[in-house]
PDB file of C-alpha atoms and ligand atoms in Angstrom:
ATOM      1  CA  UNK A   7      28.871  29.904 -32.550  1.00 90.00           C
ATOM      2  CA  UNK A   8      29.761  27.742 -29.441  1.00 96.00           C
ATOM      3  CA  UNK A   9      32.225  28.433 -26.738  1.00 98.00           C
ATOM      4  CA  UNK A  10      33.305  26.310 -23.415  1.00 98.00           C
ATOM      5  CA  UNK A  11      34.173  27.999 -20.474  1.00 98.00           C
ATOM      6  CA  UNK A  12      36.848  25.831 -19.366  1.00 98.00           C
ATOM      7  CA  UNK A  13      37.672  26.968 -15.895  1.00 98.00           C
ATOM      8  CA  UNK A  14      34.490  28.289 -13.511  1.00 98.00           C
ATOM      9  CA  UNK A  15      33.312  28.121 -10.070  1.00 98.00           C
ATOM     10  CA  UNK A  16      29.671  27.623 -10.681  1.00 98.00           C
ATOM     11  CA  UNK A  17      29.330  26.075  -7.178  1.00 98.00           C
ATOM     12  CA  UNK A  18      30.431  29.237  -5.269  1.00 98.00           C
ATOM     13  CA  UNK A  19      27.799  31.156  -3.422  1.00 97.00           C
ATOM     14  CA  UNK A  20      27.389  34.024  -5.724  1.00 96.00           C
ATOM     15  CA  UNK A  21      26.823  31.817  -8.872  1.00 98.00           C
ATOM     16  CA  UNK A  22      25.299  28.772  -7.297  1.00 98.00           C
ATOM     17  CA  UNK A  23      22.421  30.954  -5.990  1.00 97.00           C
ATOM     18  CA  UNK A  24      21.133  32.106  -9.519  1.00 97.00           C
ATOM     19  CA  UNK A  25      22.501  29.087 -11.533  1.00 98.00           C
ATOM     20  CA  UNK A  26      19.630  28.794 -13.755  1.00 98.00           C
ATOM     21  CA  UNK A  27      20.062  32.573 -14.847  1.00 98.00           C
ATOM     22  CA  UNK A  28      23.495  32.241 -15.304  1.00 98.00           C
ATOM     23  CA  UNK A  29      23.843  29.394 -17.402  1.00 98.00           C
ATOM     24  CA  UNK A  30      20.609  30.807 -19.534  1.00 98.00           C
ATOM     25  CA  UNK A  31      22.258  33.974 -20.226  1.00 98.00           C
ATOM     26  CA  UNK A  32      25.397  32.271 -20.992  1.00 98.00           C
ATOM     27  CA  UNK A  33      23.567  29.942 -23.540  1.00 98.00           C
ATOM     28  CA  UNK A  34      22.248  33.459 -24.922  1.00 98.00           C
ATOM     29  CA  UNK A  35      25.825  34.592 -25.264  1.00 98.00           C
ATOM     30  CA  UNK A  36      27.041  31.657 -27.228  1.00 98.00           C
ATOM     31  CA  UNK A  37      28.980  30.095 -23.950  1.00 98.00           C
ATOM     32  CA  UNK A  38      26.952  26.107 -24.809  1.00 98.00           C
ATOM     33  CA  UNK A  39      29.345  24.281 -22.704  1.00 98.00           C
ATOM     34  CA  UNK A  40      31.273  24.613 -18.711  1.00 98.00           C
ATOM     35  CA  UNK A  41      34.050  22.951 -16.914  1.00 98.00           C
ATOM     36  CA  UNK A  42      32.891  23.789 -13.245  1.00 98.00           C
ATOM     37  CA  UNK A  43      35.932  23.556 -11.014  1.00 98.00           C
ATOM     38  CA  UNK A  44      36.142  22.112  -7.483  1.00 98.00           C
ATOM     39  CA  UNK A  45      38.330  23.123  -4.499  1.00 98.00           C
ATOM     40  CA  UNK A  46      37.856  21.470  -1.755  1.00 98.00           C
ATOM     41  CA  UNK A  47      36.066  17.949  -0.493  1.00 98.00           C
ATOM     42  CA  UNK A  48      32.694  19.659  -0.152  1.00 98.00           C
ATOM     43  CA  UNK A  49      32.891  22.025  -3.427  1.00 98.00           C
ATOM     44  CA  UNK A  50      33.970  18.914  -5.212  1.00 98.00           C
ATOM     45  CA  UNK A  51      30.398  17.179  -4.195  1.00 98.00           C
ATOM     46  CA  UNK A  52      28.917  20.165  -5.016  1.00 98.00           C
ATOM     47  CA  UNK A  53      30.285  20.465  -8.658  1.00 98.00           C
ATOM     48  CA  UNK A  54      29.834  16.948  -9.452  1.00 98.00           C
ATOM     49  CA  UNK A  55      25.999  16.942  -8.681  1.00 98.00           C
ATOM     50  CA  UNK A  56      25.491  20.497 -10.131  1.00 98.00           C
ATOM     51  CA  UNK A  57      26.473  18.085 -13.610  1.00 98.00           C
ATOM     52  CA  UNK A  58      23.484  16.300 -13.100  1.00 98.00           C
ATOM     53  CA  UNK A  59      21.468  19.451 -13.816  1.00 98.00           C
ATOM     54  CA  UNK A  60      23.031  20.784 -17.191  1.00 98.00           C
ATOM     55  CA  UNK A  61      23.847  18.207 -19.720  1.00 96.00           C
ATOM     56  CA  UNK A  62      27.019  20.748 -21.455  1.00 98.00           C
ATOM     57  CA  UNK A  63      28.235  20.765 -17.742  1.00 98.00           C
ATOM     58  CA  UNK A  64      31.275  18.808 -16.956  1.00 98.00           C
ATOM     59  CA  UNK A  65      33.294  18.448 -13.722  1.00 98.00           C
ATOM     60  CA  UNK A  66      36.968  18.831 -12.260  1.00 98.00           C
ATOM     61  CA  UNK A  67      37.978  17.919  -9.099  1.00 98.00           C
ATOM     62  CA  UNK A  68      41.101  18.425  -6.952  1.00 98.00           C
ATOM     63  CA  UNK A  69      42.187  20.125  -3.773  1.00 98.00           C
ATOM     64  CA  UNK A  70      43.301  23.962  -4.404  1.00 98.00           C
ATOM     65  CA  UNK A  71      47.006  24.364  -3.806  1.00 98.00           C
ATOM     66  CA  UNK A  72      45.746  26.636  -1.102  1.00 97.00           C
ATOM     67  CA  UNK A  73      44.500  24.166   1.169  1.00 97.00           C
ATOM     68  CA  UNK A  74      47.291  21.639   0.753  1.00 97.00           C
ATOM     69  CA  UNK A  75      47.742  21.405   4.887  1.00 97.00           C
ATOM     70  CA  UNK A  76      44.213  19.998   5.192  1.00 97.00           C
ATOM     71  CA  UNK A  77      45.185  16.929   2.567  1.00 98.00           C
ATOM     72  CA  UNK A  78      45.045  13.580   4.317  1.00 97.00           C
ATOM     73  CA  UNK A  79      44.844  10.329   2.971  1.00 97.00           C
ATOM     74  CA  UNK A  80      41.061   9.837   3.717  1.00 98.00           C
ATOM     75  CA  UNK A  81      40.926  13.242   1.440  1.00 97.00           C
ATOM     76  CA  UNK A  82      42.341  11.754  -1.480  1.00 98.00           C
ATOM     77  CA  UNK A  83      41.048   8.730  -1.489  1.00 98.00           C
ATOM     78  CA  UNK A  84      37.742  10.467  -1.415  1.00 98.00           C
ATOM     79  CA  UNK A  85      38.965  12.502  -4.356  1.00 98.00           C
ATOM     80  CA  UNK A  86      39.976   9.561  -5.963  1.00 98.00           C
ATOM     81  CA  UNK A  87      36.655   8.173  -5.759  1.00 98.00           C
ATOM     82  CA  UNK A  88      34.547  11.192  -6.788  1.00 98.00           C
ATOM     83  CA  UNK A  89      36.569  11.590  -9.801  1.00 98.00           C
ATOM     84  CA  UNK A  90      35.737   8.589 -11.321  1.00 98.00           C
ATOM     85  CA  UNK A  91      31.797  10.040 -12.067  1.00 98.00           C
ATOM     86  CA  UNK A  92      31.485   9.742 -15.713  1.00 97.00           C
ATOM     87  CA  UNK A  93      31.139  13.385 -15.702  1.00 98.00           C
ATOM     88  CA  UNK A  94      34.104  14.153 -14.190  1.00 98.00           C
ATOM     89  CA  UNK A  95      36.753  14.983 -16.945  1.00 98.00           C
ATOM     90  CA  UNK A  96      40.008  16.623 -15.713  1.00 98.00           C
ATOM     91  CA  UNK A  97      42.076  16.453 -12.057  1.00 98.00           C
ATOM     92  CA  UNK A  98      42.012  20.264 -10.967  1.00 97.00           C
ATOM     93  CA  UNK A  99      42.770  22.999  -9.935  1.00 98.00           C
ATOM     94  CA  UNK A 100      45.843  21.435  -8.570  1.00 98.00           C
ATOM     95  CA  UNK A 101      49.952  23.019  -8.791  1.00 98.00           C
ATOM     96  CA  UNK A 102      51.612  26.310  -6.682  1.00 98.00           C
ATOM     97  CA  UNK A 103      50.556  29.350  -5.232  1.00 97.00           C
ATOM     98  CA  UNK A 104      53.932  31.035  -4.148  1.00 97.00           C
ATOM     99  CA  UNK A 105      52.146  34.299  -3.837  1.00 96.00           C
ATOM    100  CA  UNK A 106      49.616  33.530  -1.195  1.00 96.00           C
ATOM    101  CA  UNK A 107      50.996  30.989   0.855  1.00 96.00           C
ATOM    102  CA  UNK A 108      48.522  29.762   2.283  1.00 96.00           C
ATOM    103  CA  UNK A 109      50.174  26.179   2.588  1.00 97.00           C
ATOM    104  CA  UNK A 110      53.600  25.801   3.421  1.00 97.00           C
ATOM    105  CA  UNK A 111      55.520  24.619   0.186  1.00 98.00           C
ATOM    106  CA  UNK A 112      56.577  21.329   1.073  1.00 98.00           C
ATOM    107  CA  UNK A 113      53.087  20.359   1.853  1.00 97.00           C
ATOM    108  CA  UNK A 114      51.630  22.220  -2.132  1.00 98.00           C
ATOM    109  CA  UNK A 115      54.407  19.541  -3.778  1.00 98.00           C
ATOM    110  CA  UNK A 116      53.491  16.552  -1.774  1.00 98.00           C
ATOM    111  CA  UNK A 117      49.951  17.461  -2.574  1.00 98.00           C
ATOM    112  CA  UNK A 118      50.868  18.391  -6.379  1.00 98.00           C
ATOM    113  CA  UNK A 119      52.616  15.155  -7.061  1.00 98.00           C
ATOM    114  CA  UNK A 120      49.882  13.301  -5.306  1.00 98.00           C
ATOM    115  CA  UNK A 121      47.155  14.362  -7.512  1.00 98.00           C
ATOM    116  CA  UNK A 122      49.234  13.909 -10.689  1.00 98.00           C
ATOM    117  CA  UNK A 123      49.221  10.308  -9.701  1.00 97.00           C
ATOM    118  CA  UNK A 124      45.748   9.973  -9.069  1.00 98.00           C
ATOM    119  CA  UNK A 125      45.219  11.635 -12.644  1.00 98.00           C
ATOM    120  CA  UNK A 126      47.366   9.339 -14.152  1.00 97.00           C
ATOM    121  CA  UNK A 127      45.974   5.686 -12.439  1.00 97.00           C
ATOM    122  CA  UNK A 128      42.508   7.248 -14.199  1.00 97.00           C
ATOM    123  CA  UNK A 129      43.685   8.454 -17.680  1.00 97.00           C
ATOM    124  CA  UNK A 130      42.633  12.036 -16.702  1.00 97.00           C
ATOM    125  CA  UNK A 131      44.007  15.649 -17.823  1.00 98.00           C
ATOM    126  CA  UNK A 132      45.440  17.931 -15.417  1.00 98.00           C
ATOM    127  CA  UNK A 133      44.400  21.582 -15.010  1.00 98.00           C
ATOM    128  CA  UNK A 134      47.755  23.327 -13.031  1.00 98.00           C
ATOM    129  CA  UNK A 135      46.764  26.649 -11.030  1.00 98.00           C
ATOM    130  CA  UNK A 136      50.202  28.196 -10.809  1.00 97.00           C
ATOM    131  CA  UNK A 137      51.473  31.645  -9.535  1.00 97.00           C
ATOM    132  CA  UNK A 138      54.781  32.530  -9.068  1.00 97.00           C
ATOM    133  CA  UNK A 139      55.838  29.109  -8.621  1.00 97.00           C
ATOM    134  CA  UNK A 140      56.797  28.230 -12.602  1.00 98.00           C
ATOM    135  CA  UNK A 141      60.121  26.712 -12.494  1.00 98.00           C
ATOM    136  CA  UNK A 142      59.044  24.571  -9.431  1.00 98.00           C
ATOM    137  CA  UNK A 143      55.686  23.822 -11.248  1.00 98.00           C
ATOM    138  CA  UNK A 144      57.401  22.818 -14.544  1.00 97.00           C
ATOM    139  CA  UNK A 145      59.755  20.701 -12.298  1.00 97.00           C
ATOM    140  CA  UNK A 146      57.131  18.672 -10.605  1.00 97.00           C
ATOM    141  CA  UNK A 147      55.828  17.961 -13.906  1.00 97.00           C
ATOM    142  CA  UNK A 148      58.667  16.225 -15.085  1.00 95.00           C
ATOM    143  CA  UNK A 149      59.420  14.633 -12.297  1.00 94.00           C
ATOM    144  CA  UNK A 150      55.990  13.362 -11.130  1.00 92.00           C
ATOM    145  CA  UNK A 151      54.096  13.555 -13.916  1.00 85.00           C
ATOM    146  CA  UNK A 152      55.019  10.294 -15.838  1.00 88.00           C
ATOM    147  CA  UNK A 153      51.461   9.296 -17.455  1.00 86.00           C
ATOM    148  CA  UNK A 154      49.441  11.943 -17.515  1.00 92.00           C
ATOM    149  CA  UNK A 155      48.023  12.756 -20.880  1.00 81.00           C
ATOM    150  CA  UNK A 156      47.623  16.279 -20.751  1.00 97.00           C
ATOM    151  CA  UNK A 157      47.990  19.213 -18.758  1.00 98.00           C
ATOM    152  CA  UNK A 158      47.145  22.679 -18.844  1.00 98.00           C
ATOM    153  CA  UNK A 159      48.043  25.929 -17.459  1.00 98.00           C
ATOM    154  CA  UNK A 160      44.743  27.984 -16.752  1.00 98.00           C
ATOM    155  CA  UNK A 161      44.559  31.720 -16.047  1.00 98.00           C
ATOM    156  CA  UNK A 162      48.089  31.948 -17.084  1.00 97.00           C
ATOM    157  CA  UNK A 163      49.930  34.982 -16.264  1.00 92.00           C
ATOM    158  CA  UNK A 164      53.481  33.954 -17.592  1.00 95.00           C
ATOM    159  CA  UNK A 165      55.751  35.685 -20.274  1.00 97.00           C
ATOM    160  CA  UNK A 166      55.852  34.721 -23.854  1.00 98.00           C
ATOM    161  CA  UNK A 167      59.127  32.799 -23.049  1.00 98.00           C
ATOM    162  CA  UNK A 168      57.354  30.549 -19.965  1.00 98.00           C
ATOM    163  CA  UNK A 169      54.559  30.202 -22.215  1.00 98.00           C
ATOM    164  CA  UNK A 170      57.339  28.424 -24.626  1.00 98.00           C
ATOM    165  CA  UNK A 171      58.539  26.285 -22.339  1.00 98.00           C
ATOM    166  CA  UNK A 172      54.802  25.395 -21.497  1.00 98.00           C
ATOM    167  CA  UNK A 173      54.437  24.386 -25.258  1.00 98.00           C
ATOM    168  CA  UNK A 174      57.718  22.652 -25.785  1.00 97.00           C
ATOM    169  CA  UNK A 175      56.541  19.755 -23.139  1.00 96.00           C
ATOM    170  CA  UNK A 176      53.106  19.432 -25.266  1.00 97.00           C
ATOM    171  CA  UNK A 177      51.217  21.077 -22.495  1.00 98.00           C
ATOM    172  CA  UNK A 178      48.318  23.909 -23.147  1.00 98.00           C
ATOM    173  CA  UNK A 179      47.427  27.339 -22.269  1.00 98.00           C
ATOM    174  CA  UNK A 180      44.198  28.853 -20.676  1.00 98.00           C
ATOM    175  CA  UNK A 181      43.716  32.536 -20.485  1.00 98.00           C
ATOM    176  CA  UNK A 182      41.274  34.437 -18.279  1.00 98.00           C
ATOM    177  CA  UNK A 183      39.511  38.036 -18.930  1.00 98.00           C
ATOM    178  CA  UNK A 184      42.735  39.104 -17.508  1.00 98.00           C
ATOM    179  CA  UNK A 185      44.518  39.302 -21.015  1.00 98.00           C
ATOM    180  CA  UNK A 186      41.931  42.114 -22.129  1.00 98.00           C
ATOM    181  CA  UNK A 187      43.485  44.449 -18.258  1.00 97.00           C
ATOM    182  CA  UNK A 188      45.152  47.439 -19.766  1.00 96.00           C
ATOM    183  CA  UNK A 189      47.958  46.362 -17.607  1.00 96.00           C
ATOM    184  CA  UNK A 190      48.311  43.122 -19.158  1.00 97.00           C
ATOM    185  CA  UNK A 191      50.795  43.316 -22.251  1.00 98.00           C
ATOM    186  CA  UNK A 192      52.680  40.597 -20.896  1.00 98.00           C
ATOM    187  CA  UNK A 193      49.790  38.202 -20.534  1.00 98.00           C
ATOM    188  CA  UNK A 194      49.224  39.393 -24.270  1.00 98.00           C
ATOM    189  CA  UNK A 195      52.549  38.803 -25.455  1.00 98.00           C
ATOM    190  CA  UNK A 196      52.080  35.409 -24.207  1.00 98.00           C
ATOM    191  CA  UNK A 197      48.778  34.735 -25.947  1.00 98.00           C
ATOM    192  CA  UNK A 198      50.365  35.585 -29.207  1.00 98.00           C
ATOM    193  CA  UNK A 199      52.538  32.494 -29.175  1.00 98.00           C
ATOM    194  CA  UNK A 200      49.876  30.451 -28.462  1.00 98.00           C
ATOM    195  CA  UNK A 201      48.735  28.456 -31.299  1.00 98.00           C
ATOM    196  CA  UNK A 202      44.903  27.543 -31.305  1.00 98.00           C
ATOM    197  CA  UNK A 203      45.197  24.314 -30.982  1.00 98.00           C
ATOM    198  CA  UNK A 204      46.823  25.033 -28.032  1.00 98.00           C
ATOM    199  CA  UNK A 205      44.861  27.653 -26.158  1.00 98.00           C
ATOM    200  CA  UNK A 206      41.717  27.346 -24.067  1.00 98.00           C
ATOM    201  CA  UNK A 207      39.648  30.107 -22.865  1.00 98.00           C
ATOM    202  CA  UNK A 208      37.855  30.285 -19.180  1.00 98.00           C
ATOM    203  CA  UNK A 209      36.052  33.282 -17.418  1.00 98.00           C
ATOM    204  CA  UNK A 210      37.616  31.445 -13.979  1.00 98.00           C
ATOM    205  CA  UNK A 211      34.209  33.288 -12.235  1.00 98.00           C
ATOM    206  CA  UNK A 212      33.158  34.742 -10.055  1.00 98.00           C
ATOM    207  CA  UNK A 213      35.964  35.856 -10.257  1.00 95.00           C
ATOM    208  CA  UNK A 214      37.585  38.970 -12.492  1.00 95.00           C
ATOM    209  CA  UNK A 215      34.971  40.180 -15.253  1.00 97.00           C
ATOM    210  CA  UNK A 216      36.654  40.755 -18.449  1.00 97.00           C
ATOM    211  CA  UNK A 217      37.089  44.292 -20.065  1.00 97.00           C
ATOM    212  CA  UNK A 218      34.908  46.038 -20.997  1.00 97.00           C
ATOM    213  CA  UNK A 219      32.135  44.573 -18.080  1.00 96.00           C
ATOM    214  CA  UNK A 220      35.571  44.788 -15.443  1.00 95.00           C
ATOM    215  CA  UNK A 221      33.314  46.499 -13.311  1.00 94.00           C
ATOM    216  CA  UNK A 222      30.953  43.661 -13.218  1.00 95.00           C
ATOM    217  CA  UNK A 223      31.866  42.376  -9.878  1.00 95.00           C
ATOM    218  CA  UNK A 224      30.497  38.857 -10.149  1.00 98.00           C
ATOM    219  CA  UNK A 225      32.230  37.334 -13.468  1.00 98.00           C
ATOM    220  CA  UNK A 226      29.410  34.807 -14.872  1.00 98.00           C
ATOM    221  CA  UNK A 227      30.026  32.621 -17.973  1.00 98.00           C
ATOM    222  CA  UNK A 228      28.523  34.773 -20.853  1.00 98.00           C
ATOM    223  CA  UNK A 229      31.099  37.162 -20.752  1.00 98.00           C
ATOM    224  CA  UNK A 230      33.552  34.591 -21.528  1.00 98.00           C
ATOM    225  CA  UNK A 231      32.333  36.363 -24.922  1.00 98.00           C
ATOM    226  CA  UNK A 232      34.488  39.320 -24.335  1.00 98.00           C
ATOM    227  CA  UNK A 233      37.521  37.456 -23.917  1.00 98.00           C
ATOM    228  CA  UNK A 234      37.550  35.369 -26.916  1.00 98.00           C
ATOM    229  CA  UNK A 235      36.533  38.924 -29.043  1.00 98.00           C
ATOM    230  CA  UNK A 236      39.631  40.440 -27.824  1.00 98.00           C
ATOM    231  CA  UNK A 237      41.443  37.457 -28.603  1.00 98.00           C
ATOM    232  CA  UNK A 238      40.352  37.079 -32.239  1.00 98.00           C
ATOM    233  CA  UNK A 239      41.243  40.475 -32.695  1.00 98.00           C
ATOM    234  CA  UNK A 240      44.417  39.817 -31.353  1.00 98.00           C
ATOM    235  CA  UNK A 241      45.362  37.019 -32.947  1.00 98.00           C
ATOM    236  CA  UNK A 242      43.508  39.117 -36.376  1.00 98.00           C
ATOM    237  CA  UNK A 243      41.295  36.608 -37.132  1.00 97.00           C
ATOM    238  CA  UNK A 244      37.082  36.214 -37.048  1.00 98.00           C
ATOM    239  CA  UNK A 245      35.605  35.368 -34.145  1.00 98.00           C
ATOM    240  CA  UNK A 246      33.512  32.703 -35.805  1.00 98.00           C
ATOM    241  CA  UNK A 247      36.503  30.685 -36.752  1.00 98.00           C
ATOM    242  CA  UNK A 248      38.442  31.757 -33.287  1.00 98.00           C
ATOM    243  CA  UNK A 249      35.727  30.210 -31.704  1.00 98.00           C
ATOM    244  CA  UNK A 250      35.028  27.228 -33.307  1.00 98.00           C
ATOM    245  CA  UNK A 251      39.031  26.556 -33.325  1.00 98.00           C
ATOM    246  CA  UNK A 252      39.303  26.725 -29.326  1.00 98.00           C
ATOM    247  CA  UNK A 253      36.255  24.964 -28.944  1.00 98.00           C
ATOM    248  CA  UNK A 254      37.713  21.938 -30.992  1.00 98.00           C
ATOM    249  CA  UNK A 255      40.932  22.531 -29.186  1.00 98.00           C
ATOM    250  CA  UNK A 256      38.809  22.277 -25.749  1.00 98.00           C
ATOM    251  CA  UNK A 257      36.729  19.153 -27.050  1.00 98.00           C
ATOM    252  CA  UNK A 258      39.639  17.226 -27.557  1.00 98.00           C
ATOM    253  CA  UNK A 259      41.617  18.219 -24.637  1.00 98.00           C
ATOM    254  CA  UNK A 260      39.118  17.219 -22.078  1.00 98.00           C
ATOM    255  CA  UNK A 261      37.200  14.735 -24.159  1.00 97.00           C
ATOM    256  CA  UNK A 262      34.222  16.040 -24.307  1.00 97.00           C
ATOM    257  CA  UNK A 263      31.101  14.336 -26.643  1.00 90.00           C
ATOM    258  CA  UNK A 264      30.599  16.757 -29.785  1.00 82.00           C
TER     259      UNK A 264
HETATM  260 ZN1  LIG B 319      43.464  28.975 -10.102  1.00 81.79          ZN
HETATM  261 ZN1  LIG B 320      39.868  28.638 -10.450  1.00 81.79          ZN
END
């Protein structure tokens, strides 16, 4: 069995000081292959030579919604350049954060639209990070997004009736650990409409472990393991051919080598 993590932060302190651990006990648990995911200028470096040191380790690169007031010219440009490293495959984490706030709105859609053109001058997918921001989100998309390939909506934490929409403009799903939370039956409503060659699967660590290792505090790629379980079961299906389904599905999505 092989699974991708699709979505991590294997750069970030807590993971970046015990990589080698980390990616051997995710090999252990099946997890073969990573998308690490950068946030900012110096992450970004920082994920693209941490490829250099696992060949199943791919790269994204994009500045986090978060820190959309820091976005010059000189930073995208940069961007620009970084992402065209062979082993960079997707433009991301890039979209809305209406719940933190931590950049004023009109600068997250100037910065938004601005990567969705750099993804589309270099044929690249798009991975949205988007919270409480979904109508604007799916608006920019349409309006800005003329190109791009694909797009996908990681840790999504819509309803089964965003998730829809999400599907009706060809665009894919990516759930988190946070689909197995008790508290998380709309997340799981969601998931069931979800077809599999549709739906991705990412640990998004360090951050929230999945059930039943919640109380893990650092969130490392093998338990991405727990997450697609619960899926399978939810979806009432092996895990063996659960897996190897999203795997294709994640293969062809970000174009990764078999
Ligand atoms: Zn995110
Ligand atoms: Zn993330």
């Amino acid at each position: 069995m092989e699974l991708i993590d699709t979505h991590c932060h294997l750069t970030f302190d807590d993971l970046a000081r015990n990589i080698d651990a980390v990616i051997e006990r995710s090999i252990a648990a099946g997890v073969t292959g990573w998308l690490t995911v950068g946030t900012d200028p110096n992450e970004n470096r920082k994920a693209v030579e941490l490829t250099q040191r696992f060949e199943n380790l791919y790269a994204a690169v994009a500045i986090h919604p978060h820190d959309a007031k820091t976005v010059t010219d000189h930073t995208l440009a940069e961007l620009k350049k970084l992402a065209q490293n062979i082993k960079v495959v997707a433009i991301g984490e890039t979209g809305l954060d209406y719940h933190y706030n931590h950049s004023l709105h009109t600068d997250q859609k100037r910065v938004f639209a601005q990567h969705l053109d750099i993804a589309a001058d270099l044929n690249l997918p798009v991975i949205i990070h988007c919270r409480k921001a979904f109508d604007e989100t799916m608006d920019i998309l349409q309006s800005c997004g003329t190109g791009i390939r694909k797009v996908v909506f990681h840790c999504f934490s819509g309803s089964a009736e965003q998730a829809k929409l999400v599907l009706d403009r060809g665009f894919y799903i990516s759930f988190t650990g946070v689909v197995t939370f008790k508290n998380a039956e709309k997340t799981r409503r969601a998931a069931e409409v979800v077809p599999l060659d549709r739906l991705m699967l990412e640990t998004d660590c360090p951050y929230m472990s999945p059930e039943p290792m919640r109380k893990q505090k650092i969130n490392e790629p093998a338990l991405l393991i727990h997450t697609a379980k619960f899926l399978a079961d939810l979806k009432k299906m092996s895990l063996a051919t659960f897996a190897s389904a999203v795997t294709a599905t994640s293969r062809s999505f970000f174009n990764l080598p078999a």
